[in-house]
Amino acid sequence: MLKIKDLHAMIDGKEILRGISLDVKPGEIHAIMGPNGSGKSTLAAVLTGNEAFEVSEGMVEFNGKDLLEMSPEDRAREGLFLSFQYPVEIPGVSMTNFMRTALNEQRKHRGQEVLSASDFLKLMRDKKNLVEIDSDLTNRSVNEGFSGGEKKKNEIFQMAMLDPTLSILDETDSGLDIDALRVVANGVNKLRRSDNATIVITHYQRLLDYIVPDYVHVLYKGRIVKSAGKELAQELEEKGYDWIKKEFED
Amino acid sequence: MIALFDENRHLIEQGASPVVNAAREVATEAFARLGIPSSKVEAYKYTNLQAWFKATYRFTPTESGFSGNIDEVFTCDVDALESYTVFAVNGRYYEGSSYTRLPEGVVIGSFAELSVKHPELMHKFYGKLAPADADGVVALNTLLACDGIFVYVPKNMVVEKPIQVVNILTGDTDRMVNQRNFIVIEENAQARVLFCDHTLSNSRFLVNSVTEGFVDASGNLDFYNIQNQHNGVVQVGGYYFNQETKSVLSANYFTLNTGVTRNNIFARLGGVHAENHISGLYLTDKNMHVDNFSFIDHAMPDCESNELFKGVMDDGSTGAFTGRIMVRPDAQRTNAYQSNNNLLLTDNARMNTRPQLEIYADDVKCSHGATVGQLDEKALFYLRARGIGKEEATILLMYAFAYEVIEKIQLPGLKEQIRLLVEKRFRGELDKCDSCIVCGQLNDKILNASV
Ligand SMILES: Nc1ncnc2c1ncn2[C@@H]1O[C@H](COP(=O)(O)OP(=O)(O)O)[C@@H](O)[C@H]1O
Ligand SMILES: [Mg+2]
């Protein structure tokens, strides 16, 4: 589904990603862990087409297509989704209008018909229940005045609405209390199918108790320095990141 | 210009109210002294009117230059908003205007005719607010004043339906239009008045319009100006309001399309506990120029004013905002708020914004803020990352920026209509024939029917 080969990316002339390769297949859950500043969010930004970063080397294939050639909106329409580490507040754009526009643009791209108002509202209701999000949140402007936890829930709500094939969750667990964490994890698990995949970015093992990964990768200084099964997360939890830092200091 | 007046003097004066004629004396003297303001005049620093007044326009004070039938050329879809509608064509009240019966005592119609019929109102109010001796544009307007729209709402009368004045510019010659309007809301009366400005032919127009508005004690005037004119229009719109005790005035200015617009918006809070809300939204592109000059005069204690102007500016368009707030020594416990925010879509668009606060009372709450910024790149990316195309995402953000002003509209039907128009405007789909309220669509015939 996603094939990343030797991906390098920079910002302001500084190389942040220094040769990343990763292969994600349908049905899989990959966890990417690593200390702060190692490049996890940068990887997510580059994959979703944030133009602030410049790709200097490498290639990314998404469902057989060259991902790096596509505009951010086309990547989303092709089924890529990012749950932002820092969701953006957009006063004046209502959640409903935002979701209706996004969903319909995606449907048009896939040659599907635009949803009727009643079908759309029904979908909103169903997905709201799935992620246990407060009804009045969806009546407000996008993320405006939402608490940290509400913003994260709102990301998962959008994911549920858009039904992507590959979701990247960037620190979706940070700032969540245990109940909210359970709700978010539950939502993600319910959306899981054999034909979609998830990349979970986190630096705590906590979330991985609920969303159990098939693979765990450690990203450090712009490289994947270790990959293993879910037991690696356990090990990082017990030993911290210092041993990684020591081992891969350059 | 004075020669022009002399030539047309008998035409202009015949049948006009003696009060209106008498005011021409002062105006002649003042105009000779002031002339059309250049950008050297501080208040007109960002809009050099002289450049525009130099061009040649036809001026026919006593005829509109239009001989068609409004009802024929307007094919109206009145679903959106039921209103009392009158037309002014090239500054003259259009006789064929029709509306359902007005509430008892309410008068709406031709300024020329009604200013003669209501000498008591003229004596009391005419020329009391618009400074014919201090502003060259007002002096000229007063000198040439002939016709326009007259709205009078007597004491305790609540006019439920909005009063819509459709100002039409048309005809196949370039034309100077001089329009004088007059609004009186008596004690405890309420009305909503809309001025919708449209051009229906491709000629160039130079419009000098002055509106004086009086809101008596506990009166309530909800005023809207919606300007959707083509790029060959230069319009100076002077709106001079006075508010008495416990009155409420909301005045909302939407400049959707124009060539050059200069709004002079003056409001004097002349009674205690008066409330003033002024807002504006200007959407500029190409080489449009919009300059909103406002002056809120807190002359009495315990009043509140709230001002919000927002602009979305594209291409090489230019704009200016001046927000003068005067708090006079007696005006204790004044609350005065002002902000002007601008969204510049290109590096070529230019905006000058200047708050000017003069505060002579000590117990005052005053705040002002001005911003000039670009589209929020983070928000744009967030929307695109959900599959919304760049263009659509940009429009959503532009709309989100404008929305705060649109939300101030108190008439639900109008709010919806303005929402649609603004969205259309952002999509570049706003037609010159998109009328604001009465007409979803104007008939092409107007272009042919015009003289
Ligand atoms: N917009 C930016 N401008 C400059 N440097 C950036 C920017 N975004 C991230 N970086 C740098 O890139 C590195 C990786 O950051 P990030 O990808 O956010 O790390 P992580 O998500 O793993 O904590 C850090 O050194 C950070 O300072
Ligand atoms: Mg991060």
XYZ file of C-alpha atoms and ligand atoms in Angstrom:
729
model
C 0.000 0.000 0.000
C 2.715 2.464 1.022
C 6.303 2.065 -0.104
C 8.842 4.607 1.098
C 12.338 4.306 -0.344
C 15.339 6.240 0.937
C 13.357 9.381 1.656
C 15.303 12.532 2.414
C 13.653 15.845 3.261
C 14.835 19.219 4.396
C 13.636 22.531 5.670
C 15.615 25.774 5.510
C 18.552 23.817 4.104
C 18.583 21.514 7.130
C 18.137 17.820 6.417
C 15.520 16.404 8.781
C 14.749 13.056 7.144
C 17.933 11.280 6.192
C 17.005 8.177 4.298
C 13.784 6.532 5.419
C 12.480 3.291 3.983
C 9.236 1.711 5.067
C 6.777 -0.749 3.634
C 3.154 -0.807 4.825
C 0.725 -3.453 3.607
C -3.077 -3.525 3.834
C -4.364 -4.631 7.208
C -1.173 -3.682 9.045
C -0.572 -1.348 11.931
C 2.865 0.221 12.190
C 4.052 2.190 15.179
C 6.733 4.819 14.781
C 8.362 5.809 18.013
C 11.320 7.938 18.888
C 12.422 10.847 21.036
C 11.192 14.383 20.440
C 12.687 16.089 17.444
C 13.667 12.919 15.618
C 11.532 13.686 12.577
C 8.298 11.785 13.134
C 6.009 14.728 12.409
C 8.217 15.722 9.521
C 7.691 12.304 7.968
C 3.925 12.743 8.356
C 4.117 16.243 6.860
C 6.158 15.095 3.878
C 3.814 12.183 3.222
C 0.777 14.452 3.257
C 2.398 17.024 1.001
C 3.226 19.926 3.298
C 5.122 22.273 1.014
C 7.212 23.695 3.832
C 9.450 20.660 3.454
C 11.516 19.871 0.415
C 12.052 16.297 -0.636
C 15.645 16.032 -1.794
C 15.856 12.321 -2.476
C 13.851 9.137 -2.521
C 10.434 7.992 -3.652
C 7.078 7.147 -2.159
C 4.522 4.927 -3.790
C 0.941 4.899 -2.531
C -1.391 2.253 -3.934
C 0.842 2.030 -6.968
C 0.945 5.798 -7.605
C 3.762 8.271 -7.134
C 2.670 10.023 -3.959
C 5.226 12.827 -4.073
C 3.862 14.033 -7.408
C 0.427 14.677 -5.972
C -1.039 17.794 -4.366
C -2.037 17.467 -0.700
C -5.720 17.334 -1.657
C -5.143 14.563 -4.191
C -3.250 12.516 -1.634
C -6.239 12.806 0.701
C -8.635 11.940 -2.117
C -6.517 8.873 -2.878
C -7.148 7.737 0.693
C -4.371 9.190 2.827
C -5.287 10.715 6.164
C -3.278 12.497 8.819
C -4.474 13.014 12.341
C -2.496 16.189 13.078
C -0.332 16.468 16.142
C -1.540 20.068 16.357
C -4.994 20.379 14.755
C -5.615 23.865 13.393
C -8.393 26.163 14.613
C -10.343 27.717 11.778
C -12.830 30.287 13.064
C -15.669 30.910 10.659
C -15.591 27.506 8.957
C -18.216 25.282 10.504
C -17.389 21.637 11.157
C -20.432 20.620 9.159
C -19.521 22.667 6.127
C -15.914 21.535 6.388
C -16.814 17.855 6.485
C -19.455 18.122 3.792
C -17.026 19.889 1.469
C -14.196 17.465 2.193
C -16.319 14.367 1.835
C -17.967 15.514 -1.358
C -14.690 16.542 -2.965
C -13.303 13.116 -2.146
C -16.382 11.407 -3.511
C -16.248 13.424 -6.720
C -12.622 12.425 -7.154
C -13.626 8.779 -6.925
C -16.494 9.210 -9.343
C -19.105 8.812 -6.617
C -22.191 10.915 -6.307
C -22.358 13.778 -3.852
C -24.161 12.768 -0.656
C -27.661 14.094 -0.113
C -28.144 16.355 2.885
C -30.007 13.687 4.812
C -27.477 10.952 4.060
C -24.697 13.281 5.092
C -26.360 14.140 8.388
C -26.985 10.488 9.089
C -23.324 9.718 8.437
C -22.312 12.539 10.785
C -24.544 11.107 13.488
C -23.221 7.578 13.109
C -19.597 8.636 13.200
C -20.157 10.968 16.110
C -21.435 8.021 18.086
C -18.488 5.932 17.032
C -15.950 8.369 18.472
C -18.265 9.540 21.267
C -17.823 13.161 20.304
C -20.128 15.818 21.733
C -22.839 16.881 19.362
C -22.294 20.558 19.933
C -18.653 20.302 18.849
C -19.762 19.602 15.319
C -21.971 22.686 15.397
C -19.000 24.936 16.040
C -16.201 26.267 13.894
C -13.401 23.824 13.111
C -11.475 23.184 16.346
C -12.247 26.669 17.594
C -12.067 26.730 21.362
C -11.828 22.921 21.540
C -9.835 21.474 24.421
C -6.741 19.427 23.589
C -8.668 16.188 24.030
C -11.595 17.416 21.948
C -9.275 18.321 19.106
C -7.819 14.810 19.069
C -11.250 13.228 19.168
C -12.236 15.517 16.341
C -9.340 14.210 14.256
C -10.567 10.654 14.720
C -14.093 11.791 13.924
C -12.850 13.212 10.618
C -10.986 9.983 9.955
C -14.204 8.060 10.526
C -16.083 10.393 8.178
C -13.539 10.177 5.375
C -12.796 6.454 5.656
C -9.185 6.567 4.431
C -7.129 3.571 3.326
C -4.018 4.752 5.149
C -4.201 6.777 8.348
C -1.266 8.388 10.065
C -1.959 9.253 13.686
C 0.590 11.768 14.896
C 0.727 11.791 18.693
C -3.013 11.376 18.833
C -2.592 10.114 22.401
C -0.818 13.163 23.762
C -2.937 15.277 26.065
C -5.616 12.616 26.436
C -6.793 11.302 29.766
C -7.293 7.577 30.042
C -10.998 7.670 29.144
C -10.428 9.780 26.071
C -7.520 7.544 25.105
C -9.780 4.529 25.275
C -12.413 6.252 23.153
C -9.864 7.258 20.523
C -8.278 3.799 20.437
C -11.681 2.179 20.248
C -12.610 4.372 17.332
C -9.433 3.485 15.485
C -9.896 -0.222 16.151
C -13.481 -0.149 14.933
C -12.373 1.503 11.704
C -9.753 -1.158 11.113
C -10.268 -3.454 8.148
C -8.224 -5.891 6.124
C -7.973 -3.351 3.304
C -6.788 -0.340 5.269
C -3.685 0.373 7.291
C -2.544 2.641 10.098
C 0.704 4.292 11.110
C 0.684 5.281 14.758
C 3.242 7.884 15.742
C 3.810 8.117 19.462
C 6.560 8.312 21.937
C 4.691 6.520 24.668
C 3.924 2.881 24.720
C 0.582 3.601 26.421
C -1.512 3.923 23.274
C -0.059 0.697 21.927
C -1.767 -1.225 24.726
C -4.999 -0.339 22.980
C -3.944 -0.209 19.369
C -1.733 -3.217 19.015
C 0.874 -2.767 16.272
C 2.248 -5.415 13.960
C 5.551 -3.571 13.667
C 7.366 -1.007 15.765
C 10.007 1.284 14.267
C 12.284 3.630 16.083
C 13.008 6.885 14.315
C 16.040 8.775 15.479
C 17.712 11.738 13.860
C 15.850 11.260 10.622
C 16.508 7.542 10.229
C 14.719 4.351 11.197
C 17.306 2.830 13.451
C 15.395 -0.196 14.665
C 12.389 -2.211 13.540
C 10.796 -5.147 15.314
C 7.488 -6.531 16.550
C 5.298 -5.061 19.268
C 7.720 -6.215 21.967
C 10.060 -3.375 20.961
C 7.539 -0.896 22.340
C 7.629 -2.740 25.655
C 11.393 -2.587 25.703
C 11.403 1.182 24.980
C 8.898 1.702 27.750
C 11.162 -0.065 30.232
C 14.534 1.252 29.105
C 13.643 4.688 27.699
C 15.349 6.154 24.646
C 18.791 6.716 26.111
C 20.215 3.444 24.913
C 19.020 4.212 21.392
C 20.591 7.635 21.582
C 23.867 6.145 22.773
C 23.921 3.409 20.211
C 23.148 5.662 17.253
C 24.949 8.858 18.179
C 26.832 10.105 15.154
C -18.468 72.992 -11.608
C -19.952 76.256 -10.435
C -20.397 77.235 -14.054
C -22.202 73.974 -14.532
C -24.493 74.911 -11.691
C -25.117 78.390 -13.064
C -26.031 76.942 -16.413
C -28.511 74.556 -14.875
C -29.606 76.797 -12.045
C -33.150 77.404 -13.173
C -33.624 73.717 -13.851
C -32.250 72.664 -10.522
C -34.086 75.277 -8.489
C -37.460 75.153 -10.108
C -39.871 73.218 -7.971
C -37.263 72.555 -5.305
C -37.822 73.184 -1.633
C -36.881 76.735 -0.605
C -34.761 75.280 2.180
C -32.813 73.212 -0.315
C -32.393 76.231 -2.584
C -31.307 78.455 0.290
C -28.578 75.992 1.239
C -27.005 76.447 -2.184
C -25.718 79.875 -1.193
C -23.413 78.557 1.509
C -22.493 75.609 -0.678
C -21.476 77.855 -3.573
C -19.178 79.867 -1.383
C -17.772 76.737 0.268
C -17.219 74.897 -2.965
C -15.432 77.894 -4.468
C -13.167 77.825 -1.438
C -12.739 74.061 -0.989
C -13.078 72.568 -4.441
C -12.859 68.811 -4.866
C -10.480 67.525 -2.190
C -7.076 66.399 -3.347
C -5.016 63.893 -1.417
C -3.416 66.844 0.349
C -6.587 67.157 2.388
C -5.838 64.935 5.391
C -9.192 63.138 5.361
C -8.742 62.283 1.673
C -5.089 61.313 1.925
C -5.610 57.874 0.420
C -8.155 58.754 -2.244
C -7.415 61.521 -4.653
C -10.840 62.519 -5.893
C -9.572 65.291 -8.123
C -8.245 62.760 -10.560
C -11.742 61.364 -11.010
C -13.663 64.584 -11.109
C -11.497 65.755 -14.011
C -13.003 63.267 -16.435
C -15.938 64.353 -18.549
C -19.363 63.176 -17.549
C -22.781 64.233 -18.667
C -24.867 65.940 -16.015
C -28.621 66.260 -16.415
C -29.957 67.191 -13.009
C -33.653 67.068 -13.777
C -33.923 63.922 -15.788
C -32.673 60.483 -15.091
C -31.822 59.720 -18.687
C -33.912 56.606 -18.422
C -37.198 56.092 -20.188
C -37.806 52.387 -19.884
C -40.245 50.690 -17.580
C -38.614 49.386 -14.441
C -41.200 46.691 -13.943
C -40.521 45.437 -17.416
C -36.780 45.341 -17.113
C -36.736 43.992 -13.603
C -37.949 40.459 -13.503
C -38.009 40.042 -9.821
C -37.882 37.104 -7.595
C -39.242 38.579 -4.395
C -39.114 35.387 -2.402
C -35.933 36.212 -0.619
C -37.220 39.223 1.187
C -40.492 41.013 1.227
C -39.912 44.721 1.193
C -41.195 48.152 0.257
C -39.126 48.859 -2.777
C -38.415 52.121 -4.523
C -36.041 52.828 -7.348
C -33.752 55.708 -8.007
C -32.392 55.867 -11.517
C -29.251 57.932 -11.971
C -29.957 59.719 -8.735
C -33.603 60.520 -9.437
C -36.553 58.911 -7.763
C -38.238 56.666 -10.292
C -41.939 57.519 -10.569
C -42.969 54.057 -11.628
C -41.862 52.621 -8.309
C -44.561 50.522 -6.815
C -45.030 48.915 -3.480
C -47.785 47.576 -1.347
C -49.577 50.063 0.874
C -47.349 51.744 3.418
C -48.236 51.835 7.090
C -50.198 54.949 8.058
C -47.998 58.022 8.278
C -44.889 56.507 6.732
C -43.605 58.437 3.748
C -41.231 57.040 1.169
C -40.578 58.665 -2.142
C -38.979 61.430 -4.112
C -36.758 63.808 -2.219
C -37.599 66.605 -4.675
C -41.317 66.253 -4.168
C -41.422 65.461 -0.479
C -38.959 68.113 0.561
C -41.499 70.620 -0.762
C -44.406 68.848 0.916
C -42.700 68.659 4.297
C -41.165 72.090 4.856
C -41.239 71.546 8.621
C -38.901 68.562 8.302
C -36.668 70.406 5.872
C -36.373 73.379 8.184
C -35.592 71.192 11.107
C -33.203 68.724 9.523
C -31.936 69.520 6.025
C -28.229 70.171 5.856
C -27.881 69.895 9.610
C -25.499 66.947 9.485
C -23.699 66.941 6.145
C -21.011 69.607 6.363
C -21.585 71.672 3.208
C -19.184 74.314 4.493
C -16.312 71.976 5.335
C -16.178 69.169 2.784
C -15.916 70.027 -0.904
C -17.819 66.925 -1.958
C -20.729 67.714 0.321
C -20.615 71.357 -0.821
C -20.913 70.216 -4.417
C -23.721 67.827 -3.567
C -25.606 70.568 -1.749
C -25.026 72.980 -4.590
C -26.490 70.572 -7.117
C -29.031 68.841 -4.855
C -32.139 68.037 -6.833
C -33.556 64.655 -6.041
C -33.035 61.366 -4.299
C -34.940 59.321 -1.782
C -36.942 60.518 1.171
C -37.881 58.211 4.038
C -39.926 59.378 6.984
C -41.138 57.159 9.803
C -43.337 58.920 12.368
C -43.288 58.577 16.103
C -43.931 55.110 17.580
C -44.264 53.518 14.149
C -42.573 50.169 13.668
C -42.128 49.374 9.998
C -41.841 45.623 9.910
C -40.923 45.107 6.297
C -37.601 46.502 5.165
C -37.586 49.555 2.941
C -35.408 48.868 -0.042
C -33.992 51.602 -2.188
C -32.530 50.280 -5.398
C -30.141 52.827 -6.826
C -29.618 52.156 -10.485
C -27.025 53.646 -12.756
C -27.825 53.235 -16.393
C -27.730 54.867 -19.806
C -25.238 54.864 -22.612
C -23.445 58.113 -21.808
C -20.887 58.640 -19.082
C -22.713 60.475 -16.379
C -22.282 62.423 -13.184
C -24.955 61.563 -10.668
C -25.761 63.800 -7.733
C -28.129 62.256 -5.239
C -29.510 63.570 -1.971
C -31.267 61.279 0.472
C -33.045 61.956 3.682
C -34.079 59.550 6.447
C -35.997 60.507 9.557
C -36.853 57.962 12.233
C -38.916 59.714 14.845
C -39.141 58.993 18.521
C -39.588 55.329 19.360
C -39.997 54.421 15.692
C -38.190 51.587 13.948
C -37.226 50.869 10.387
C -34.817 48.934 8.279
C -33.540 50.685 5.221
C -31.478 49.114 2.472
C -29.636 51.020 -0.215
C -28.635 48.715 -3.032
C -26.348 50.272 -5.604
C -26.189 48.777 -9.078
C -24.998 49.627 -12.534
C -26.913 48.276 -15.460
C -25.027 49.728 -18.386
C -21.397 49.821 -19.282
C -21.034 53.607 -19.165
C -18.857 55.279 -16.589
C -20.457 56.968 -13.633
C -19.308 59.479 -11.104
C -21.653 59.374 -8.146
C -21.803 61.914 -5.389
C -24.496 60.970 -2.942
C -25.254 62.416 0.455
C -27.616 60.807 2.919
C -28.653 62.484 6.128
C -30.187 60.216 8.744
C -31.887 61.270 11.969
C -32.732 58.787 14.656
C -34.752 60.401 17.381
C -34.999 59.286 21.006
C -35.493 55.532 21.408
C -35.647 55.204 17.649
C -34.055 52.310 15.847
C -32.597 52.407 12.364
C -31.075 49.331 10.823
C -29.343 50.551 7.691
C -27.613 48.603 4.941
C -25.719 49.661 1.883
C -24.952 46.966 -0.627
C -22.808 48.080 -3.476
C -22.491 45.889 -6.530
C -21.389 48.135 -9.341
C -19.035 47.694 -12.226
C -15.448 48.872 -12.305
C -16.249 52.053 -14.191
C -18.023 53.595 -11.213
C -16.490 56.169 -8.933
C -18.744 56.689 -5.958
C -18.473 59.036 -3.023
C -21.145 58.111 -0.535
C -21.640 60.400 2.420
C -23.767 59.049 5.266
C -24.338 61.496 8.070
C -26.293 60.277 11.075
C -27.424 61.830 14.289
C -28.682 59.781 17.208
C -30.703 60.962 20.156
C -31.190 59.474 23.616
C -31.462 55.683 23.766
C -31.562 55.364 20.020
C -29.933 52.474 18.193
C -28.290 52.729 14.816
C -26.719 49.867 12.912
C -25.186 50.787 9.611
C -23.634 48.061 7.502
C -21.669 48.624 4.323
C -21.009 45.866 1.838
C -18.816 46.781 -1.086
C -18.960 43.728 -3.296
C -17.867 45.405 -6.486
C -16.995 48.908 -7.602
C -14.353 50.948 -9.362
C -13.553 53.495 -6.693
C -15.591 53.811 -3.540
C -15.170 56.385 -0.865
C -17.597 56.121 2.017
C -17.847 58.968 4.481
C -19.685 57.572 7.463
C -20.358 60.022 10.242
C -22.390 59.301 13.328
C -22.991 61.740 16.102
C -24.151 60.305 19.399
C -26.103 63.329 20.461
C -28.200 61.846 23.284
C -27.390 59.732 26.321
C -27.456 55.930 26.239
C -27.380 55.760 22.462
C -25.969 52.691 20.757
C -24.097 52.724 17.503
C -22.978 49.747 15.434
C -21.155 50.343 12.209
C -19.675 47.588 10.131
C -18.346 47.083 6.677
C -17.063 44.402 4.365
C -15.162 45.261 1.208
C -14.058 42.716 -1.347
C -11.621 44.179 -3.788
C -9.747 42.891 -6.782
C -8.249 44.087 -10.074
C -7.556 47.784 -9.579
C -10.491 48.563 -7.346
C -10.048 51.096 -4.613
C -12.194 51.251 -1.482
C -11.735 53.865 1.196
C -13.946 53.829 4.275
C -13.685 56.952 6.345
C -15.658 56.878 9.568
C -16.143 59.347 12.340
C -17.977 58.384 15.507
C -18.645 61.432 17.599
C -19.403 60.676 21.244
C -20.949 63.963 22.290
C -22.988 62.706 25.241
C -22.382 60.380 28.200
C -23.197 56.684 28.508
C -23.159 55.828 24.837
C -21.652 52.839 23.154
C -20.148 52.428 19.719
C -18.920 49.296 18.094
C -17.201 49.384 14.765
C -15.910 46.563 12.604
C -14.574 46.799 9.074
C -13.062 43.903 7.215
C -11.529 43.658 3.782
C -10.489 40.840 1.487
C -8.172 42.257 -1.117
C -6.937 40.582 -4.253
C -4.772 41.462 -7.264
C -3.459 45.015 -7.252
C -6.436 46.513 -5.451
C -5.970 49.183 -2.845
C -7.882 50.236 0.197
C -7.945 52.548 3.140
C -9.706 52.747 6.434
C -9.828 55.678 8.778
C -11.584 55.244 12.076
C -11.934 58.495 13.916
C -13.476 58.309 17.338
C -14.086 61.509 19.220
C -15.014 61.356 22.875
C -15.983 64.854 23.927
C -15.445 66.138 27.482
C -19.054 65.511 28.510
C -19.135 61.968 27.169
C -18.284 60.149 30.392
C -18.742 56.391 30.614
C -18.323 56.014 26.899
C -17.627 52.568 25.491
C -16.076 52.724 22.066
C -14.657 49.770 20.204
C -13.206 49.641 16.761
C -11.395 47.155 14.599
C -10.270 46.889 11.031
C -8.919 43.613 9.712
C -7.641 42.974 6.243
C -6.783 39.860 4.353
C -4.387 40.485 1.489
C -4.357 37.706 -1.077
C -1.437 39.022 -3.117
C 1.751 40.964 -2.545
C 0.420 43.709 -4.796
C -2.702 44.548 -2.823
C -2.236 47.528 -0.556
C -4.089 48.661 2.515
C -3.729 51.768 4.649
C -5.478 51.663 7.957
C -5.460 54.345 10.592
C -7.337 54.560 13.859
C -7.633 58.113 15.149
C -8.839 58.390 18.691
C -9.400 61.710 20.371
C -10.497 61.311 23.949
C -11.329 64.269 26.149
C -13.298 62.508 28.868
C -11.611 60.477 31.587
C -14.070 57.690 32.372
C -13.944 55.934 29.043
C -13.479 52.422 27.706
C -11.943 52.546 24.297
C -10.188 49.971 22.205
C -9.041 49.722 18.655
C -7.125 47.238 16.595
C -6.010 47.009 13.018
C -4.499 44.055 11.215
C -3.269 43.428 7.708
C -2.406 39.808 7.055
C -2.227 36.968 4.592
C -4.094 33.683 4.386
C -3.276 31.319 7.226
C -1.046 28.737 5.530
C -1.555 26.223 8.332
C -5.324 26.401 7.992
C -5.035 26.139 4.214
C -2.941 22.996 4.500
C -5.280 21.496 7.070
C -8.222 21.885 4.700
C -6.287 20.535 1.736
C -5.111 17.571 3.779
C -8.775 16.599 4.056
C -9.178 16.553 0.309
C -10.482 20.078 -0.245
C -8.888 21.600 -3.349
C -6.647 24.609 -2.956
C -9.067 26.976 -4.639
C -12.041 25.771 -2.639
C -10.017 25.858 0.578
C -8.970 29.427 -0.169
C -12.576 30.432 -0.721
C -13.587 28.769 2.545
C -10.953 30.761 4.405
C -11.849 34.010 2.677
C -15.436 33.423 3.572
C -14.484 32.548 7.141
C -12.690 35.868 7.349
C -15.668 37.802 6.046
C -18.255 35.947 8.041
C -17.979 38.012 11.202
C -19.344 41.032 9.336
C -22.066 39.057 7.574
C -23.183 37.695 10.940
C -24.024 41.230 12.024
C -26.870 41.418 9.543
C -30.087 41.361 11.514
C -32.442 40.474 8.690
C -32.363 36.708 8.190
C -33.382 36.888 4.520
C -30.762 39.492 3.781
C -28.090 37.608 5.676
C -28.689 34.532 3.577
C -28.632 36.594 0.396
C -25.399 38.334 1.318
C -23.849 34.984 2.216
C -24.609 33.739 -1.253
C -23.436 36.930 -2.946
C -20.168 36.984 -1.037
C -19.541 33.365 -1.877
C -20.337 34.000 -5.525
C -18.079 37.013 -5.452
C -15.208 34.928 -4.094
C -15.773 32.404 -6.826
C -15.647 35.182 -9.385
C -19.221 34.405 -10.382
C -20.891 37.572 -9.197
C -22.643 39.101 -12.134
C -23.232 42.788 -12.479
C -26.860 41.817 -12.844
C -26.995 40.045 -9.498
C -29.229 42.355 -7.639
C -29.211 42.185 -3.908
C -32.645 41.471 -2.610
C -35.453 42.023 -4.983
C -34.004 40.379 -7.975
C -32.203 37.135 -8.125
C -31.533 37.964 -11.687
C -32.009 41.061 -13.749
C -33.171 40.890 -17.252
C -30.736 41.693 -20.029
C -33.347 43.985 -21.469
C -32.288 46.780 -19.166
C -29.134 47.191 -21.189
C -31.140 47.693 -24.345
C -33.977 49.646 -22.800
C -31.672 52.290 -21.429
C -31.292 55.554 -23.280
N 8.840 24.213 10.294
C 10.071 23.886 10.725
N 11.100 24.746 10.556
C 12.335 24.420 10.981
N 12.628 23.286 11.582
C 11.673 22.390 11.780
C 10.342 22.633 11.365
N 9.573 21.582 11.693
C 10.404 20.720 12.297
N 11.658 21.200 12.337
C 12.818 20.509 12.938
O 12.861 19.199 12.448
C 13.236 18.300 13.467
C 12.218 17.204 13.572
O 10.997 17.742 14.072
P 9.676 16.863 14.150
O 9.501 16.173 12.862
O 8.593 17.764 14.602
O 10.053 15.840 15.298
P 9.140 14.832 16.122
O 7.790 14.853 15.547
O 9.817 13.520 15.976
O 9.174 15.308 17.529
C 13.408 19.112 14.739
O 14.769 19.382 14.914
C 12.665 20.382 14.444
O 13.251 21.454 15.112
Mg 5.941 15.426 16.406
